[in-house]
Short mmCIF file of C-alpha atoms in Angstrom, two decimals:
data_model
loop_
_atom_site.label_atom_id
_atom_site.label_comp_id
_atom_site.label_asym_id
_atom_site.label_seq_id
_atom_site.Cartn_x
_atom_site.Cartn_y
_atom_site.Cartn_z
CA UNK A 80 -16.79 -15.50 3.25
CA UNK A 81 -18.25 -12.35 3.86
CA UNK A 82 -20.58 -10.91 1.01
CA UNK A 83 -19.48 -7.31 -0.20
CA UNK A 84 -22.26 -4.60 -0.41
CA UNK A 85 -22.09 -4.78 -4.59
CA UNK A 86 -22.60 -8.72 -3.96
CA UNK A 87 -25.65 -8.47 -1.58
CA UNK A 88 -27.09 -6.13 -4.08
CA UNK A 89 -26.45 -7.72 -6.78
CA UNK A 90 -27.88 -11.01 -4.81
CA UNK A 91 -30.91 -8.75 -3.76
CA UNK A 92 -32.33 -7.96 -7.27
CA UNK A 93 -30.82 -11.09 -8.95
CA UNK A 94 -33.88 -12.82 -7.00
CA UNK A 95 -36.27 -10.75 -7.80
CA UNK A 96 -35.62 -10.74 -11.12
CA UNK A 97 -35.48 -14.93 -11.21
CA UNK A 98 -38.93 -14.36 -9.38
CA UNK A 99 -40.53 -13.17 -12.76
CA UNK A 100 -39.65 -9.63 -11.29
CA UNK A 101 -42.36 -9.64 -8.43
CA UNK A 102 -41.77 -11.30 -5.00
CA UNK A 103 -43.32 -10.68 -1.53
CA UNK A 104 -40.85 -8.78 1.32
CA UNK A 105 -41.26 -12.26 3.30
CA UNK A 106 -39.30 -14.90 0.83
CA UNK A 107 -37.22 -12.10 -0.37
CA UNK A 108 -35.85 -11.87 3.32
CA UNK A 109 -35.25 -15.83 3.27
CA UNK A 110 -33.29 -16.18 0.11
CA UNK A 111 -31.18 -13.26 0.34
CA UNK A 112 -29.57 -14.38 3.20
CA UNK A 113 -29.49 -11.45 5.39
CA UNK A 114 -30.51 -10.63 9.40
CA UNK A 115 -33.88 -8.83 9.11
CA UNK A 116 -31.96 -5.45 10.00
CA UNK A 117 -29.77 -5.93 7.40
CA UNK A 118 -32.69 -6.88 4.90
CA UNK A 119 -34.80 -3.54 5.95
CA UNK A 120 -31.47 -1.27 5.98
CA UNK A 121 -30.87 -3.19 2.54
CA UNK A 122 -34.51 -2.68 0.84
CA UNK A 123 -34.78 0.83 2.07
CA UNK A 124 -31.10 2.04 0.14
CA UNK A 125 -32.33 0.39 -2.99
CA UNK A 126 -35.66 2.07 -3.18
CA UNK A 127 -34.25 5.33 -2.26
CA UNK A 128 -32.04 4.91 -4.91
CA UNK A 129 -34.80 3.77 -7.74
CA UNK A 130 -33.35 0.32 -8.01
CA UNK A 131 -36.50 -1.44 -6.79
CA UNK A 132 -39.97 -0.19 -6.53
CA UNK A 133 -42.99 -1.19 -4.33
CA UNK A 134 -45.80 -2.30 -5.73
CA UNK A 135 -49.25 -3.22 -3.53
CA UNK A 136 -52.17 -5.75 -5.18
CA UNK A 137 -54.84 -7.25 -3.81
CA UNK A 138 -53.40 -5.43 -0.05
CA UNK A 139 -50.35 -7.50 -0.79
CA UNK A 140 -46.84 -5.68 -0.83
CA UNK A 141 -44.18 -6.95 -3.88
CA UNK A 142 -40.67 -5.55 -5.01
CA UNK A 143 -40.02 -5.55 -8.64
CA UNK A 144 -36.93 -3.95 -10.39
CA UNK A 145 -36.67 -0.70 -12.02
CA UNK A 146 -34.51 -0.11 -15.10
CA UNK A 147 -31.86 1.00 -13.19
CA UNK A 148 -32.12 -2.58 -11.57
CA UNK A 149 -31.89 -4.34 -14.47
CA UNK A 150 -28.98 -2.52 -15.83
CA UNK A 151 -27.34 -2.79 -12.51
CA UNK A 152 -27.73 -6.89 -12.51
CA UNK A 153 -26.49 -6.20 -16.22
CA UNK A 154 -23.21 -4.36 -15.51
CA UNK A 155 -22.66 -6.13 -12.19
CA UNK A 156 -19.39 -8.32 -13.62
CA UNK A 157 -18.06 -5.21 -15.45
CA UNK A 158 -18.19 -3.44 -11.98
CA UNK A 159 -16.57 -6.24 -9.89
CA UNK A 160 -14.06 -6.63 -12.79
CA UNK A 161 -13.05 -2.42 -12.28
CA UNK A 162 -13.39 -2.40 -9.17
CA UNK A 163 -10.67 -5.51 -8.40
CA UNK A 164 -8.53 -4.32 -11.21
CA UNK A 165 -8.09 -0.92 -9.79
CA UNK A 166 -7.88 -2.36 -5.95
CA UNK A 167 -10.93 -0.41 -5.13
CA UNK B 59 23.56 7.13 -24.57
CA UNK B 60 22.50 10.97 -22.98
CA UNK B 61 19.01 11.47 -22.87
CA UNK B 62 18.87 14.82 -25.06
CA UNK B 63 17.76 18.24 -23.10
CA UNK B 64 13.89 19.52 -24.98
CA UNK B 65 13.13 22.39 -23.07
CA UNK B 66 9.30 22.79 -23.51
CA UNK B 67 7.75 26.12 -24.80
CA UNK B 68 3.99 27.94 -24.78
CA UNK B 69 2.37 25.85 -27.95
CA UNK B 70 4.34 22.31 -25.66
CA UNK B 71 2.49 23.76 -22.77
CA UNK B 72 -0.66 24.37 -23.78
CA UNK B 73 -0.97 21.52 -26.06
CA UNK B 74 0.41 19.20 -22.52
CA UNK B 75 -2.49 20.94 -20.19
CA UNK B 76 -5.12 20.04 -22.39
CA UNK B 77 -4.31 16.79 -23.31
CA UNK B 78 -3.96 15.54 -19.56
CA UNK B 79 -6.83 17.70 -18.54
CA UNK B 80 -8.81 16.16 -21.43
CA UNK B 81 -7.78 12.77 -20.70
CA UNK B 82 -8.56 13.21 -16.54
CA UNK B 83 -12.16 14.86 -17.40
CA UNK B 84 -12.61 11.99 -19.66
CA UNK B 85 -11.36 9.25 -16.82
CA UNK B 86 -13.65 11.23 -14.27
CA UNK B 87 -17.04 11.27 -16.60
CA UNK B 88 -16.30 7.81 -17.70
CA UNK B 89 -16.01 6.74 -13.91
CA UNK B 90 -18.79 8.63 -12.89
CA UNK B 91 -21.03 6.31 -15.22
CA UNK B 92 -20.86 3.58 -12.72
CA UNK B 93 -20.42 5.54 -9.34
CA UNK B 94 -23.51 6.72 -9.99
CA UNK B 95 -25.15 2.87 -10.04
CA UNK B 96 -23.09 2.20 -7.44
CA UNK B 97 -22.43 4.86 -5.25
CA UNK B 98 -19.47 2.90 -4.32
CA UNK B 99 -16.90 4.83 -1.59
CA UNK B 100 -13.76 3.20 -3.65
CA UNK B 101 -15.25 4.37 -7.12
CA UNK B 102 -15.69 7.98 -6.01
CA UNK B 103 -11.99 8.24 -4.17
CA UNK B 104 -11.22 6.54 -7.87
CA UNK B 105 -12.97 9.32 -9.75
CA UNK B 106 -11.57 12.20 -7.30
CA UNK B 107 -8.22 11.08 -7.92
CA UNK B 108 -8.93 12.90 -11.69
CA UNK B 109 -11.16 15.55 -10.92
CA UNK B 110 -7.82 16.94 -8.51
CA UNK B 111 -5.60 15.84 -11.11
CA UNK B 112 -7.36 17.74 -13.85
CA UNK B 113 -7.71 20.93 -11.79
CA UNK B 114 -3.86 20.46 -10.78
CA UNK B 115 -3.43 20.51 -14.14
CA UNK B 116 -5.24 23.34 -15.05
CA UNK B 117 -3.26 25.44 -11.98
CA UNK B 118 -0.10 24.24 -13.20
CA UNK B 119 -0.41 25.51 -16.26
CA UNK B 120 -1.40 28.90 -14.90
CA UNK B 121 1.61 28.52 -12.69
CA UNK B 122 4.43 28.07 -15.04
CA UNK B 123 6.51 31.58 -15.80
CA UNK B 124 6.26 30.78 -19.76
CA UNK B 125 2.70 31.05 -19.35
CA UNK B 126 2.31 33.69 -16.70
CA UNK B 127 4.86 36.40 -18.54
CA UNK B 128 2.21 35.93 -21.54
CA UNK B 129 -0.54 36.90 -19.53
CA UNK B 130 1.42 39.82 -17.46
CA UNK B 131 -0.14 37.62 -14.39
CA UNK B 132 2.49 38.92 -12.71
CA UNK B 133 0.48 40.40 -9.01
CA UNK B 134 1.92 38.33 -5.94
CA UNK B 135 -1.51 37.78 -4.12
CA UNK B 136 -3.06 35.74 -8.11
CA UNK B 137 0.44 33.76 -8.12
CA UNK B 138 0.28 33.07 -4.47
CA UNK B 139 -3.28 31.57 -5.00
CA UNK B 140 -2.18 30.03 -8.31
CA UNK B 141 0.67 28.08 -6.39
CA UNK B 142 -1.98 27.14 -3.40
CA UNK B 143 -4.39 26.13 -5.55
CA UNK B 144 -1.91 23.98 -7.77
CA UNK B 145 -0.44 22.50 -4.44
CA UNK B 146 -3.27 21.58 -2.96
CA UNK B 147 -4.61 19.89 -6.07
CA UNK B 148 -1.87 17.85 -6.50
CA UNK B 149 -1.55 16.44 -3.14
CA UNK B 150 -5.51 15.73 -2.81
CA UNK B 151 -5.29 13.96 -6.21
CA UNK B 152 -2.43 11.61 -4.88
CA UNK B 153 -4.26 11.25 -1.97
CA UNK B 154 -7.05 10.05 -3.09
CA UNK B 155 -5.26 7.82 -5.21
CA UNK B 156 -3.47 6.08 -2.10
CA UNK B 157 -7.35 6.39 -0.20
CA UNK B 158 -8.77 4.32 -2.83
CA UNK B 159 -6.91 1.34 -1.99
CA UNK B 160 -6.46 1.99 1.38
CA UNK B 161 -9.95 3.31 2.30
CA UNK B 162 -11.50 0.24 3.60
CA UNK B 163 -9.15 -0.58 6.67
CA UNK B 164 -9.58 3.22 7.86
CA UNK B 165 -13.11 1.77 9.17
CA UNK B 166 -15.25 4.41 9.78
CA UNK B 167 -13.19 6.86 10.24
CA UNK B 168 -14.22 9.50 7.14
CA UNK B 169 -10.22 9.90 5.55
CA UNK B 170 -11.87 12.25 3.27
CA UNK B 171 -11.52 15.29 5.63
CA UNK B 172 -8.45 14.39 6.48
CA UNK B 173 -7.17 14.32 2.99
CA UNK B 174 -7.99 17.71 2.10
CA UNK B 175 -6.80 19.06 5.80
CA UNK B 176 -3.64 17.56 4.83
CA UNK B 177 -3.23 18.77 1.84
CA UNK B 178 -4.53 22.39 2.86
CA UNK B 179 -1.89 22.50 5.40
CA UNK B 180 1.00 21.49 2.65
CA UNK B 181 -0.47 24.24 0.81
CA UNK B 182 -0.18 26.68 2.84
CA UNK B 183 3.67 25.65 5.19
CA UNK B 184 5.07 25.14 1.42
CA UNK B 185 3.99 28.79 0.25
CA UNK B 186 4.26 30.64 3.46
CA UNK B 187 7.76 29.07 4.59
CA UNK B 188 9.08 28.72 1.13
CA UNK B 189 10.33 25.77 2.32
CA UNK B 190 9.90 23.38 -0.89
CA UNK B 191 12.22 20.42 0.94
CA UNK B 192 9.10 19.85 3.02
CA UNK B 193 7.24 19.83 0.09
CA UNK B 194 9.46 17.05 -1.51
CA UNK B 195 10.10 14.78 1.82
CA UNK B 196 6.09 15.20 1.95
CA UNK B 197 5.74 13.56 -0.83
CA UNK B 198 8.85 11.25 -0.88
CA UNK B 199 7.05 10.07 2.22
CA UNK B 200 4.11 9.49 0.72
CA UNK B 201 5.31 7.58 -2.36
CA UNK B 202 6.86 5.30 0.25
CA UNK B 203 3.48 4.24 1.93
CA UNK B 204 1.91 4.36 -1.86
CA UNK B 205 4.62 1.70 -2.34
CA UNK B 206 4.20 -0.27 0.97
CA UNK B 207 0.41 -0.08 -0.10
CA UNK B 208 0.83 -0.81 -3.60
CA UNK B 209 3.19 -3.94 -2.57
CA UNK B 210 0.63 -5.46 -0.28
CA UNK B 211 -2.16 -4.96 -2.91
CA UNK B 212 0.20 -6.53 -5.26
CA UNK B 213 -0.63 -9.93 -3.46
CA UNK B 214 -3.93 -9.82 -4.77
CA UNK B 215 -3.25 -11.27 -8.01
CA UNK B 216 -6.46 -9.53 -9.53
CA UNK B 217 -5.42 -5.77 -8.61
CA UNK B 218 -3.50 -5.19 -12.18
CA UNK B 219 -2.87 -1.83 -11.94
CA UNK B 220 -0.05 -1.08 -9.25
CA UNK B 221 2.71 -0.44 -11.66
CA UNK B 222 0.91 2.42 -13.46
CA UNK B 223 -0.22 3.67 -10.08
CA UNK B 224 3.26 4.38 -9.40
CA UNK B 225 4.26 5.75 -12.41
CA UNK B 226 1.24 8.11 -11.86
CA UNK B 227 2.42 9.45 -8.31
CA UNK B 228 6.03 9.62 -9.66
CA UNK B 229 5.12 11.82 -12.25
CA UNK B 230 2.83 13.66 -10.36
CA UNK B 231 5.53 14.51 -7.49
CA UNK B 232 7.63 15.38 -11.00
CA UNK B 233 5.29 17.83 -12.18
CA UNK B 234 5.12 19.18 -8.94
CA UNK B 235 8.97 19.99 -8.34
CA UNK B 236 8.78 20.95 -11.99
CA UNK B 237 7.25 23.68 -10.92
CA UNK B 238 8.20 24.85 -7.87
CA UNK B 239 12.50 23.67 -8.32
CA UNK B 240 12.43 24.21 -12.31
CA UNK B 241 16.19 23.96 -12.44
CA UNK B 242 16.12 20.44 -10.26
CA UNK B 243 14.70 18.76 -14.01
CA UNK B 244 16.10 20.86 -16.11
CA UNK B 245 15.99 19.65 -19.40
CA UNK B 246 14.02 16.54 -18.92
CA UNK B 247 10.59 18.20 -18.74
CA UNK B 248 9.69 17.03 -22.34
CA UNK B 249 10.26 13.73 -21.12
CA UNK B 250 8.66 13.99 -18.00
CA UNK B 251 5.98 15.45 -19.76
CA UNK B 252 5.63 12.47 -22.99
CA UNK B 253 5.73 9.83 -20.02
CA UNK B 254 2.80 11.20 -17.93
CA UNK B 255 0.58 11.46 -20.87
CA UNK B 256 1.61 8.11 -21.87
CA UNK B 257 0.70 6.76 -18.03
CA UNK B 258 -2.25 8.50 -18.22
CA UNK B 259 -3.55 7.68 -21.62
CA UNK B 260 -2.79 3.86 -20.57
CA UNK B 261 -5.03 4.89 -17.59
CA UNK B 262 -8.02 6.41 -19.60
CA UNK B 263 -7.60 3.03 -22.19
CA UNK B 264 -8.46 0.71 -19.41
CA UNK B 265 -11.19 2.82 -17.82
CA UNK B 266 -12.77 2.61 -21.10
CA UNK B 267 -12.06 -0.94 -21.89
CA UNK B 268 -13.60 -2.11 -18.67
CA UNK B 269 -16.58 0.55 -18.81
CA UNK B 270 -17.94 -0.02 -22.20
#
């Protein structure tokens, strides 16, 4: 079945939160799932919208959650809940 | 057992405008709170659905004689906007309303622009033809497809809300002829009035329930 936009978002930071709330672009592409397009159209809407930032160490690039992540992956059944109950 | 006639008076008015427009600003805020995580299309055609509602509201109270032979609003071109604005509104609000279930088979095709095009043009054939039949089998027409819609959402056992949906475009399309055919509900406007705050208060109970 075809994943919703909430759902891939919600997938999106869910696994960078399990990954201690630092993971490269690379695995991040392979567990979420998604075409490579998808996954750059995907991580470029949820850093415009502050729900992930970029961070660099050592030269090497990671995505980590923002607050507005966390409270996203927080509210994310409420929203799917609203969302089906009013047939949005 | 007749339904006794309450004819509704300034204090019934006011007091009815501000309660719905209370309870629609507090249903669009409320909303807002997770549109603005999401910035999901069927949340904001959700949260329009109130904002219209609460500035029909707010136009329909500025439309209704009690209210404008208080004010001596009597000049033809502020009544004629008064009645466009009110119109309009009304008919965006129940748009949206039918959008938000509908919107994701238009594709897409942006219905938004169409919506208020629409409603524009019932605006302005109602007020410059006079001709408030078209205004009714507008909207008669419209409840139908809300109904087709609402009966094809109903298969989806989690959508819980159709019934109040339709109570909410019935009384809408009521307050509407209220004011343009007062005679047509004549004596029931109390009612009408006590029922759509009751569907809208059950409204603004579950949109806080579910957005806590």
């Amino acid at each position: 079945m075809k994943r919703s936009r909430l759902e891939i978002i919600k997938d999106i930071l869910k696994i960078i939160q399990e990954k201690k709330n630092k993971i490269k672009p690379t695995p991040l592409l392979r567990y979420s799932n998604l075409s490579s397009q998808s996954f750059s159209q995907y991580i470029e809407e949820l850093l415009k919208k502050g729900f992930i930032k970029e961070a660099g160490e050592k030269g090497k690039k990671f995505f980590s959650l923002t607050q507005k992540g966390f409270t996203y992956l927080e509210k994310y059944r409420d929203i799917i809940s609203f969302v089906e109950d009013f047939g949005l | 057992m007749p339904i006794p006639p309450l004819q509704p008076n300034f204090g019934t008015e006011i007091i009815y405008s501000i309660v719905v427009l209370t309870i629609c600003l507090m249903i669009y805020f409320e909303v807002n709170k997770f549109f603005k995580l999401t910035e999901y299309k069927g949340i904001s055609y959700f949260q329009n659905t109130f904002l219209f509602f609460a500035i029909a509201y707010f136009f329909r109270f500025l439309a209704k004689p009690v209210v404008r032979s208080l004010f001596s609003i009597r000049m033809y071109f502020f009544n004629t906007i008064i009645l466009l604005v009110f119109i309009y509104a009304s008919c965006v609000a129940v748009f949206y309303l039918v959008y938000s279930l509908v919107w994701k088979k238009f594709g897409v095709v942006n219905g938004e622009i169409l919506i208020h095009l629409i409603a524009v043009v019932i605006a302005l054939i109602v007020l410059l033809t006079g001709n408030v039949l078209f205004f009714i089998v507008v909207n008669i027409v419209l409840l139908i497809y809300a109904l087709v819609v609402v009966f094809l959402e109903r298969k989806n056992k989690k959508f819980k809300m159709y019934f109040i949906y339709l109570l909410l475009v019935i009384f809408s399309i009521l307050n509407i002829i209220d004011i343009l055919v007062p005679n047509f509900i004549f004596g029931l406007q109390l009612w009408i009035y006590i029922f759509s705050i009751v569907v809208f208060l059950i409204l603004l109970y579950k949109v806080l329930k579910e957005i806590k």
